[in-house]
């Protein structure tokens, strides 16, 4: 089955710097890659996703890139702000098969003012 | 929209007691998921339902765990008897489960039920 590895497990940056979180997946049939943000005491919330027919997607300060050949994808946050501090999860699945959404272990991002 | 509603938010119980966690999905969503979150194992899918029918329960750790969805607006996850290693945050999530290849698969999570078994 699918296995998703996520790095780093913790990341600390200064406000205004960029943050990058990387994930790899094992199942070449996976074609849907969402990123979730979990704030303290809350459930995870989808912030951006990418499908395998595109290599990059951007939404304001966040962007995701996908390398299907290498089976890895990354989350990029630019101009980080203290409110970006949270745990971020990557995930992978085959589109149309919701039950197979496999999550990485998460990255705790701390943005220092 | 009220979002996914879970109860209780916190539960502390003693080993051997029965625990029941409850979930109300977003109205109109026809897929419901139960996840367990721990530091060691991250987010694990326990079971998911589609149109109230359990589709995959392979993530349920053992027979002490059971889940039901008697109707489209309510689901329970029961642990009987509970053990200290069951201590975790349990999340319920729902999705619109639109049919077809363009299904976004976006999950809407509740705020979780933090279970502590002493």
PDB file of C-alpha atoms in Angstrom:
ATOM      1  CA  UNK A   1       0.000   0.000   0.000  1.00  0.00           C
ATOM      2  CA  UNK A   2       0.867   3.675  -0.072  1.00  0.00           C
ATOM      3  CA  UNK A   3       3.489   5.059   2.306  1.00  0.00           C
ATOM      4  CA  UNK A   4       4.049   8.798   2.775  1.00  0.00           C
ATOM      5  CA  UNK A   5       7.227  10.141   4.371  1.00  0.00           C
ATOM      6  CA  UNK A   6       7.354  13.763   5.521  1.00  0.00           C
ATOM      7  CA  UNK A   7      10.344  15.914   6.491  1.00  0.00           C
ATOM      8  CA  UNK A   8      11.296  17.711   8.608  1.00  0.00           C
ATOM      9  CA  UNK A   9       9.278  16.830  11.686  1.00  0.00           C
ATOM     10  CA  UNK A  10       9.907  20.280  13.155  1.00  0.00           C
ATOM     11  CA  UNK A  11      10.814  23.543  11.457  1.00  0.00           C
ATOM     12  CA  UNK A  12      11.524  26.919  12.996  1.00  0.00           C
ATOM     13  CA  UNK A  13      11.835  30.069  10.884  1.00  0.00           C
ATOM     14  CA  UNK A  14      11.946  33.816  11.420  1.00  0.00           C
ATOM     15  CA  UNK A  15       8.920  35.836  10.423  1.00  0.00           C
ATOM     16  CA  UNK A  16       9.240  36.838   6.797  1.00  0.00           C
ATOM     17  CA  UNK A  17      11.438  33.886   5.839  1.00  0.00           C
ATOM     18  CA  UNK A  18      10.288  31.012   3.635  1.00  0.00           C
ATOM     19  CA  UNK A  19       9.454  27.518   4.841  1.00  0.00           C
ATOM     20  CA  UNK A  20       9.623  24.314   2.813  1.00  0.00           C
ATOM     21  CA  UNK A  21       8.179  20.939   3.785  1.00  0.00           C
ATOM     22  CA  UNK A  22       8.887  17.863   1.698  1.00  0.00           C
ATOM     23  CA  UNK A  23       7.049  14.579   1.229  1.00  0.00           C
ATOM     24  CA  UNK A  24       7.701  11.411  -0.696  1.00  0.00           C
ATOM     25  CA  UNK A  25       5.210   8.718  -1.639  1.00  0.00           C
ATOM     26  CA  UNK A  26       5.621   5.138  -2.715  1.00  0.00           C
ATOM     27  CA  UNK A  27       2.610   4.266  -4.897  1.00  0.00           C
ATOM     28  CA  UNK A  28       3.082   5.527  -8.442  1.00  0.00           C
ATOM     29  CA  UNK A  29      -0.702   5.223  -8.958  1.00  0.00           C
ATOM     30  CA  UNK A  30      -1.362   8.020  -6.449  1.00  0.00           C
ATOM     31  CA  UNK A  31      -2.554  11.116  -8.235  1.00  0.00           C
ATOM     32  CA  UNK A  32      -4.021  13.436  -5.615  1.00  0.00           C
ATOM     33  CA  UNK A  33      -1.850  15.259  -3.047  1.00  0.00           C
ATOM     34  CA  UNK A  34      -3.499  17.532  -0.489  1.00  0.00           C
ATOM     35  CA  UNK A  35      -1.902  19.526   2.318  1.00  0.00           C
ATOM     36  CA  UNK A  36      -3.669  20.040   5.621  1.00  0.00           C
ATOM     37  CA  UNK A  37      -2.936  22.566   8.377  1.00  0.00           C
ATOM     38  CA  UNK A  38      -3.736  21.729  11.977  1.00  0.00           C
ATOM     39  CA  UNK A  39      -3.819  24.508  14.546  1.00  0.00           C
ATOM     40  CA  UNK A  40      -3.582  23.751  18.249  1.00  0.00           C
ATOM     41  CA  UNK A  41      -6.743  22.099  19.548  1.00  0.00           C
ATOM     42  CA  UNK A  42      -8.347  21.936  16.118  1.00  0.00           C
ATOM     43  CA  UNK A  43      -8.843  19.375  13.412  1.00  0.00           C
ATOM     44  CA  UNK A  44      -6.771  19.449  10.210  1.00  0.00           C
ATOM     45  CA  UNK A  45      -8.010  21.780   7.474  1.00  0.00           C
ATOM     46  CA  UNK A  46      -7.255  21.571   3.761  1.00  0.00           C
ATOM     47  CA  UNK A  47      -5.121  24.497   2.580  1.00  0.00           C
ATOM     48  CA  UNK A  48      -4.078  23.465  -0.910  1.00  0.00           C
ATOM     49  CA  UNK A  49      -3.950  20.386  -3.115  1.00  0.00           C
ATOM     50  CA  UNK A  50      -2.406  19.300  -6.389  1.00  0.00           C
ATOM     51  CA  UNK A  51      -3.215  16.634  -8.910  1.00  0.00           C
ATOM     52  CA  UNK A  52      -0.718  14.676 -10.921  1.00  0.00           C
ATOM     53  CA  UNK A  53      -1.528  16.395 -14.182  1.00  0.00           C
ATOM     54  CA  UNK A  54       0.181  19.605 -13.006  1.00  0.00           C
ATOM     55  CA  UNK A  55       3.638  20.268 -11.610  1.00  0.00           C
ATOM     56  CA  UNK A  56       2.955  23.367  -9.545  1.00  0.00           C
ATOM     57  CA  UNK A  57       0.056  25.224  -7.983  1.00  0.00           C
ATOM     58  CA  UNK A  58       0.092  28.527  -6.136  1.00  0.00           C
ATOM     59  CA  UNK A  59      -2.371  30.269  -3.842  1.00  0.00           C
ATOM     60  CA  UNK A  60      -1.130  33.603  -2.489  1.00  0.00           C
ATOM     61  CA  UNK A  61       1.780  32.813  -0.140  1.00  0.00           C
ATOM     62  CA  UNK A  62       1.595  29.038  -0.431  1.00  0.00           C
ATOM     63  CA  UNK A  63       2.614  26.838  -3.325  1.00  0.00           C
ATOM     64  CA  UNK A  64       2.942  23.143  -3.940  1.00  0.00           C
ATOM     65  CA  UNK A  65       5.239  21.410  -6.393  1.00  0.00           C
ATOM     66  CA  UNK A  66       5.033  17.827  -7.612  1.00  0.00           C
ATOM     67  CA  UNK A  67       7.692  15.650  -9.190  1.00  0.00           C
ATOM     68  CA  UNK A  68       5.951  12.483 -10.382  1.00  0.00           C
ATOM     69  CA  UNK A  69       9.138  10.861 -11.600  1.00  0.00           C
ATOM     70  CA  UNK A  70      10.821  11.165  -8.239  1.00  0.00           C
ATOM     71  CA  UNK A  71       7.522  10.676  -6.374  1.00  0.00           C
ATOM     72  CA  UNK A  72       7.930  13.681  -4.168  1.00  0.00           C
ATOM     73  CA  UNK A  73       5.982  16.852  -3.537  1.00  0.00           C
ATOM     74  CA  UNK A  74       6.646  19.945  -1.467  1.00  0.00           C
ATOM     75  CA  UNK A  75       4.840  22.774   0.287  1.00  0.00           C
ATOM     76  CA  UNK A  76       6.370  26.234   0.091  1.00  0.00           C
ATOM     77  CA  UNK A  77       5.254  29.090   2.332  1.00  0.00           C
ATOM     78  CA  UNK A  78       6.725  32.506   1.565  1.00  0.00           C
ATOM     79  CA  UNK A  79       6.787  35.607   3.785  1.00  0.00           C
ATOM     80  CA  UNK A  80       5.870  33.524   6.808  1.00  0.00           C
ATOM     81  CA  UNK A  81       3.768  35.062   9.559  1.00  0.00           C
ATOM     82  CA  UNK A  82       3.238  33.987  13.188  1.00  0.00           C
ATOM     83  CA  UNK A  83      -0.251  32.743  12.287  1.00  0.00           C
ATOM     84  CA  UNK A  84       1.358  30.206   9.945  1.00  0.00           C
ATOM     85  CA  UNK A  85       2.590  28.378  13.068  1.00  0.00           C
ATOM     86  CA  UNK A  86       0.830  25.002  13.075  1.00  0.00           C
ATOM     87  CA  UNK A  87       1.317  21.345  12.191  1.00  0.00           C
ATOM     88  CA  UNK A  88       1.228  20.656   8.465  1.00  0.00           C
ATOM     89  CA  UNK A  89       0.337  17.267   6.984  1.00  0.00           C
ATOM     90  CA  UNK A  90       0.864  16.063   3.466  1.00  0.00           C
ATOM     91  CA  UNK A  91      -1.233  13.218   2.086  1.00  0.00           C
ATOM     92  CA  UNK A  92      -1.563  11.092  -1.012  1.00  0.00           C
ATOM     93  CA  UNK A  93      -4.327   9.075  -2.595  1.00  0.00           C
ATOM     94  CA  UNK A  94      -5.794   7.878  -5.834  1.00  0.00           C
ATOM     95  CA  UNK A  95      -8.434  10.361  -6.908  1.00  0.00           C
ATOM     96  CA  UNK A  96     -11.908   9.022  -6.393  1.00  0.00           C
ATOM     97  CA  UNK A  97     -10.852   6.723  -3.570  1.00  0.00           C
ATOM     98  CA  UNK A  98     -11.244   8.881  -0.493  1.00  0.00           C
ATOM     99  CA  UNK A  99     -10.722   6.085   1.923  1.00  0.00           C
ATOM    100  CA  UNK A 100      -7.155   5.652   0.771  1.00  0.00           C
ATOM    101  CA  UNK A 101      -5.943   9.119   1.808  1.00  0.00           C
ATOM    102  CA  UNK A 102      -2.640   8.361   3.540  1.00  0.00           C
ATOM    103  CA  UNK A 103      -1.132  11.102   5.705  1.00  0.00           C
ATOM    104  CA  UNK A 104       2.479  11.902   6.475  1.00  0.00           C
ATOM    105  CA  UNK A 105       3.508  12.194  10.130  1.00  0.00           C
ATOM    106  CA  UNK A 106       3.316  15.981  10.126  1.00  0.00           C
ATOM    107  CA  UNK A 107       5.679  18.955  10.421  1.00  0.00           C
ATOM    108  CA  UNK A 108       5.418  21.354  13.327  1.00  0.00           C
ATOM    109  CA  UNK A 109       6.184  24.811  11.946  1.00  0.00           C
ATOM    110  CA  UNK A 110       7.076  27.609  14.344  1.00  0.00           C
ATOM    111  CA  UNK A 111       7.345  31.156  13.009  1.00  0.00           C
ATOM    112  CA  UNK A 112       9.196  33.433  15.401  1.00  0.00           C
ATOM    113  CA  UNK A 113       8.271  37.118  15.368  1.00  0.00           C
TER     114      UNK A 113
ATOM    115  CA  UNK B   1     -22.582  25.742   8.465  1.00  0.00           C
ATOM    116  CA  UNK B   2     -21.823  24.188  11.851  1.00  0.00           C
ATOM    117  CA  UNK B   3     -19.134  21.900  10.522  1.00  0.00           C
ATOM    118  CA  UNK B   4     -18.454  18.418  11.846  1.00  0.00           C
ATOM    119  CA  UNK B   5     -19.484  18.166  15.485  1.00  0.00           C
ATOM    120  CA  UNK B   6     -17.821  15.744  17.865  1.00  0.00           C
ATOM    121  CA  UNK B   7     -18.525  14.918  21.475  1.00  0.00           C
ATOM    122  CA  UNK B   8     -17.191  14.726  24.049  1.00  0.00           C
ATOM    123  CA  UNK B   9     -14.217  17.040  23.476  1.00  0.00           C
ATOM    124  CA  UNK B  10     -12.369  15.480  26.379  1.00  0.00           C
ATOM    125  CA  UNK B  11     -12.847  12.185  28.148  1.00  0.00           C
ATOM    126  CA  UNK B  12     -10.868  10.710  31.010  1.00  0.00           C
ATOM    127  CA  UNK B  13     -11.736   7.181  31.990  1.00  0.00           C
ATOM    128  CA  UNK B  14     -10.271   4.189  33.746  1.00  0.00           C
ATOM    129  CA  UNK B  15      -8.970   1.084  32.081  1.00  0.00           C
ATOM    130  CA  UNK B  16     -11.715  -1.397  31.372  1.00  0.00           C
ATOM    131  CA  UNK B  17     -14.482   1.162  31.012  1.00  0.00           C
ATOM    132  CA  UNK B  18     -16.555   1.552  27.860  1.00  0.00           C
ATOM    133  CA  UNK B  19     -15.988   4.713  25.834  1.00  0.00           C
ATOM    134  CA  UNK B  20     -18.384   6.076  23.223  1.00  0.00           C
ATOM    135  CA  UNK B  21     -17.392   8.921  20.932  1.00  0.00           C
ATOM    136  CA  UNK B  22     -19.996  10.667  18.831  1.00  0.00           C
ATOM    137  CA  UNK B  23     -19.978  12.497  15.530  1.00  0.00           C
ATOM    138  CA  UNK B  24     -22.422  14.560  13.511  1.00  0.00           C
ATOM    139  CA  UNK B  25     -21.165  15.062   9.937  1.00  0.00           C
ATOM    140  CA  UNK B  26     -21.860  18.083   7.768  1.00  0.00           C
ATOM    141  CA  UNK B  27     -25.385  17.930   6.400  1.00  0.00           C
ATOM    142  CA  UNK B  28     -25.412  16.543   2.876  1.00  0.00           C
ATOM    143  CA  UNK B  29     -22.048  14.792   3.168  1.00  0.00           C
ATOM    144  CA  UNK B  30     -22.333  11.092   2.461  1.00  0.00           C
ATOM    145  CA  UNK B  31     -18.874   9.892   3.502  1.00  0.00           C
ATOM    146  CA  UNK B  32     -17.715   9.742   7.115  1.00  0.00           C
ATOM    147  CA  UNK B  33     -14.297   8.862   8.455  1.00  0.00           C
ATOM    148  CA  UNK B  34     -12.871   8.081  11.901  1.00  0.00           C
ATOM    149  CA  UNK B  35      -9.166   8.858  12.453  1.00  0.00           C
ATOM    150  CA  UNK B  36      -6.917   8.406  15.468  1.00  0.00           C
ATOM    151  CA  UNK B  37      -4.018  10.786  16.086  1.00  0.00           C
ATOM    152  CA  UNK B  38      -1.024  10.013  18.304  1.00  0.00           C
ATOM    153  CA  UNK B  39       2.487  11.426  18.453  1.00  0.00           C
ATOM    154  CA  UNK B  40       4.018   8.092  17.527  1.00  0.00           C
ATOM    155  CA  UNK B  41       1.749   7.049  14.661  1.00  0.00           C
ATOM    156  CA  UNK B  42       0.338  10.333  13.375  1.00  0.00           C
ATOM    157  CA  UNK B  43      -3.094  10.300  11.734  1.00  0.00           C
ATOM    158  CA  UNK B  44      -4.421   6.795  11.188  1.00  0.00           C
ATOM    159  CA  UNK B  45      -7.649   5.975   9.373  1.00  0.00           C
ATOM    160  CA  UNK B  46      -9.699   3.590  11.491  1.00  0.00           C
ATOM    161  CA  UNK B  47     -12.849   3.160   9.401  1.00  0.00           C
ATOM    162  CA  UNK B  48     -14.891   4.965   6.815  1.00  0.00           C
ATOM    163  CA  UNK B  49     -18.540   4.875   5.761  1.00  0.00           C
ATOM    164  CA  UNK B  50     -20.199   5.767   2.493  1.00  0.00           C
ATOM    165  CA  UNK B  51     -23.960   6.293   2.540  1.00  0.00           C
ATOM    166  CA  UNK B  52     -23.995   4.891   6.104  1.00  0.00           C
ATOM    167  CA  UNK B  53     -22.363   1.624   5.018  1.00  0.00           C
ATOM    168  CA  UNK B  54     -18.915   0.681   6.374  1.00  0.00           C
ATOM    169  CA  UNK B  55     -16.581   0.437   3.394  1.00  0.00           C
ATOM    170  CA  UNK B  56     -13.196  -0.251   4.965  1.00  0.00           C
ATOM    171  CA  UNK B  57     -12.573  -1.082   8.614  1.00  0.00           C
ATOM    172  CA  UNK B  58      -9.106  -2.534   8.149  1.00  0.00           C
ATOM    173  CA  UNK B  59      -7.659   0.246  10.293  1.00  0.00           C
ATOM    174  CA  UNK B  60      -9.658  -0.699  13.365  1.00  0.00           C
ATOM    175  CA  UNK B  61      -6.966  -1.909  15.762  1.00  0.00           C
ATOM    176  CA  UNK B  62      -8.828  -4.828  17.307  1.00  0.00           C
ATOM    177  CA  UNK B  63     -12.199  -6.194  18.266  1.00  0.00           C
ATOM    178  CA  UNK B  64     -12.449  -3.813  21.200  1.00  0.00           C
ATOM    179  CA  UNK B  65     -13.184  -1.078  18.658  1.00  0.00           C
ATOM    180  CA  UNK B  66     -16.515  -0.817  16.860  1.00  0.00           C
ATOM    181  CA  UNK B  67     -18.199   1.895  14.832  1.00  0.00           C
ATOM    182  CA  UNK B  68     -21.750   2.433  13.685  1.00  0.00           C
ATOM    183  CA  UNK B  69     -23.592   4.875  11.477  1.00  0.00           C
ATOM    184  CA  UNK B  70     -27.313   4.322  12.015  1.00  0.00           C
ATOM    185  CA  UNK B  71     -28.270   7.309   9.840  1.00  0.00           C
ATOM    186  CA  UNK B  72     -26.756  10.005   7.668  1.00  0.00           C
ATOM    187  CA  UNK B  73     -26.378  12.473  10.539  1.00  0.00           C
ATOM    188  CA  UNK B  74     -24.833  10.402  13.307  1.00  0.00           C
ATOM    189  CA  UNK B  75     -21.977   8.013  13.945  1.00  0.00           C
ATOM    190  CA  UNK B  76     -20.394   6.467  17.020  1.00  0.00           C
ATOM    191  CA  UNK B  77     -17.005   4.949  17.762  1.00  0.00           C
ATOM    192  CA  UNK B  78     -17.002   2.638  20.730  1.00  0.00           C
ATOM    193  CA  UNK B  79     -14.100   1.146  22.664  1.00  0.00           C
ATOM    194  CA  UNK B  80     -14.946  -1.679  25.032  1.00  0.00           C
ATOM    195  CA  UNK B  81     -13.014  -2.349  27.193  1.00  0.00           C
ATOM    196  CA  UNK B  82     -10.681   0.635  26.987  1.00  0.00           C
ATOM    197  CA  UNK B  83      -6.939   0.370  27.635  1.00  0.00           C
ATOM    198  CA  UNK B  84      -4.258   3.009  28.362  1.00  0.00           C
ATOM    199  CA  UNK B  85      -2.769   2.536  24.875  1.00  0.00           C
ATOM    200  CA  UNK B  86      -6.063   3.778  23.405  1.00  0.00           C
ATOM    201  CA  UNK B  87      -5.267   7.262  24.723  1.00  0.00           C
ATOM    202  CA  UNK B  88      -5.251   9.554  21.687  1.00  0.00           C
ATOM    203  CA  UNK B  89      -7.218  12.242  19.891  1.00  0.00           C
ATOM    204  CA  UNK B  90      -9.985  10.750  17.791  1.00  0.00           C
ATOM    205  CA  UNK B  91     -11.161  12.746  14.794  1.00  0.00           C
ATOM    206  CA  UNK B  92     -14.279  12.386  12.767  1.00  0.00           C
ATOM    207  CA  UNK B  93     -14.305  13.814   9.235  1.00  0.00           C
ATOM    208  CA  UNK B  94     -16.898  14.003   6.504  1.00  0.00           C
ATOM    209  CA  UNK B  95     -16.796  14.538   2.777  1.00  0.00           C
ATOM    210  CA  UNK B  96     -19.318  15.175   0.041  1.00  0.00           C
ATOM    211  CA  UNK B  97     -18.134  12.008  -1.653  1.00  0.00           C
ATOM    212  CA  UNK B  98     -19.090  13.181  -5.125  1.00  0.00           C
ATOM    213  CA  UNK B  99     -18.984  10.296  -7.534  1.00  0.00           C
ATOM    214  CA  UNK B 100     -16.573  10.233 -10.438  1.00  0.00           C
ATOM    215  CA  UNK B 101     -12.922  10.960 -11.161  1.00  0.00           C
ATOM    216  CA  UNK B 102     -13.147  14.634 -10.235  1.00  0.00           C
ATOM    217  CA  UNK B 103     -13.910  13.863  -6.606  1.00  0.00           C
ATOM    218  CA  UNK B 104     -11.741  16.301  -4.694  1.00  0.00           C
ATOM    219  CA  UNK B 105     -11.631  14.076  -1.660  1.00  0.00           C
ATOM    220  CA  UNK B 106     -11.524  17.114   0.659  1.00  0.00           C
ATOM    221  CA  UNK B 107     -12.106  16.023   4.210  1.00  0.00           C
ATOM    222  CA  UNK B 108     -13.740  18.310   6.745  1.00  0.00           C
ATOM    223  CA  UNK B 109     -12.546  17.421  10.227  1.00  0.00           C
ATOM    224  CA  UNK B 110     -14.216  17.951  13.562  1.00  0.00           C
ATOM    225  CA  UNK B 111     -12.253  19.370  16.487  1.00  0.00           C
ATOM    226  CA  UNK B 112     -11.547  15.918  17.894  1.00  0.00           C
ATOM    227  CA  UNK B 113     -12.206  13.990  21.077  1.00  0.00           C
ATOM    228  CA  UNK B 114      -9.191  13.719  23.377  1.00  0.00           C
ATOM    229  CA  UNK B 115      -9.347  10.392  25.193  1.00  0.00           C
ATOM    230  CA  UNK B 116      -7.225   9.585  28.224  1.00  0.00           C
ATOM    231  CA  UNK B 117      -7.424   6.084  29.646  1.00  0.00           C
ATOM    232  CA  UNK B 118      -5.815   5.750  33.072  1.00  0.00           C
TER     233      UNK B 118
END
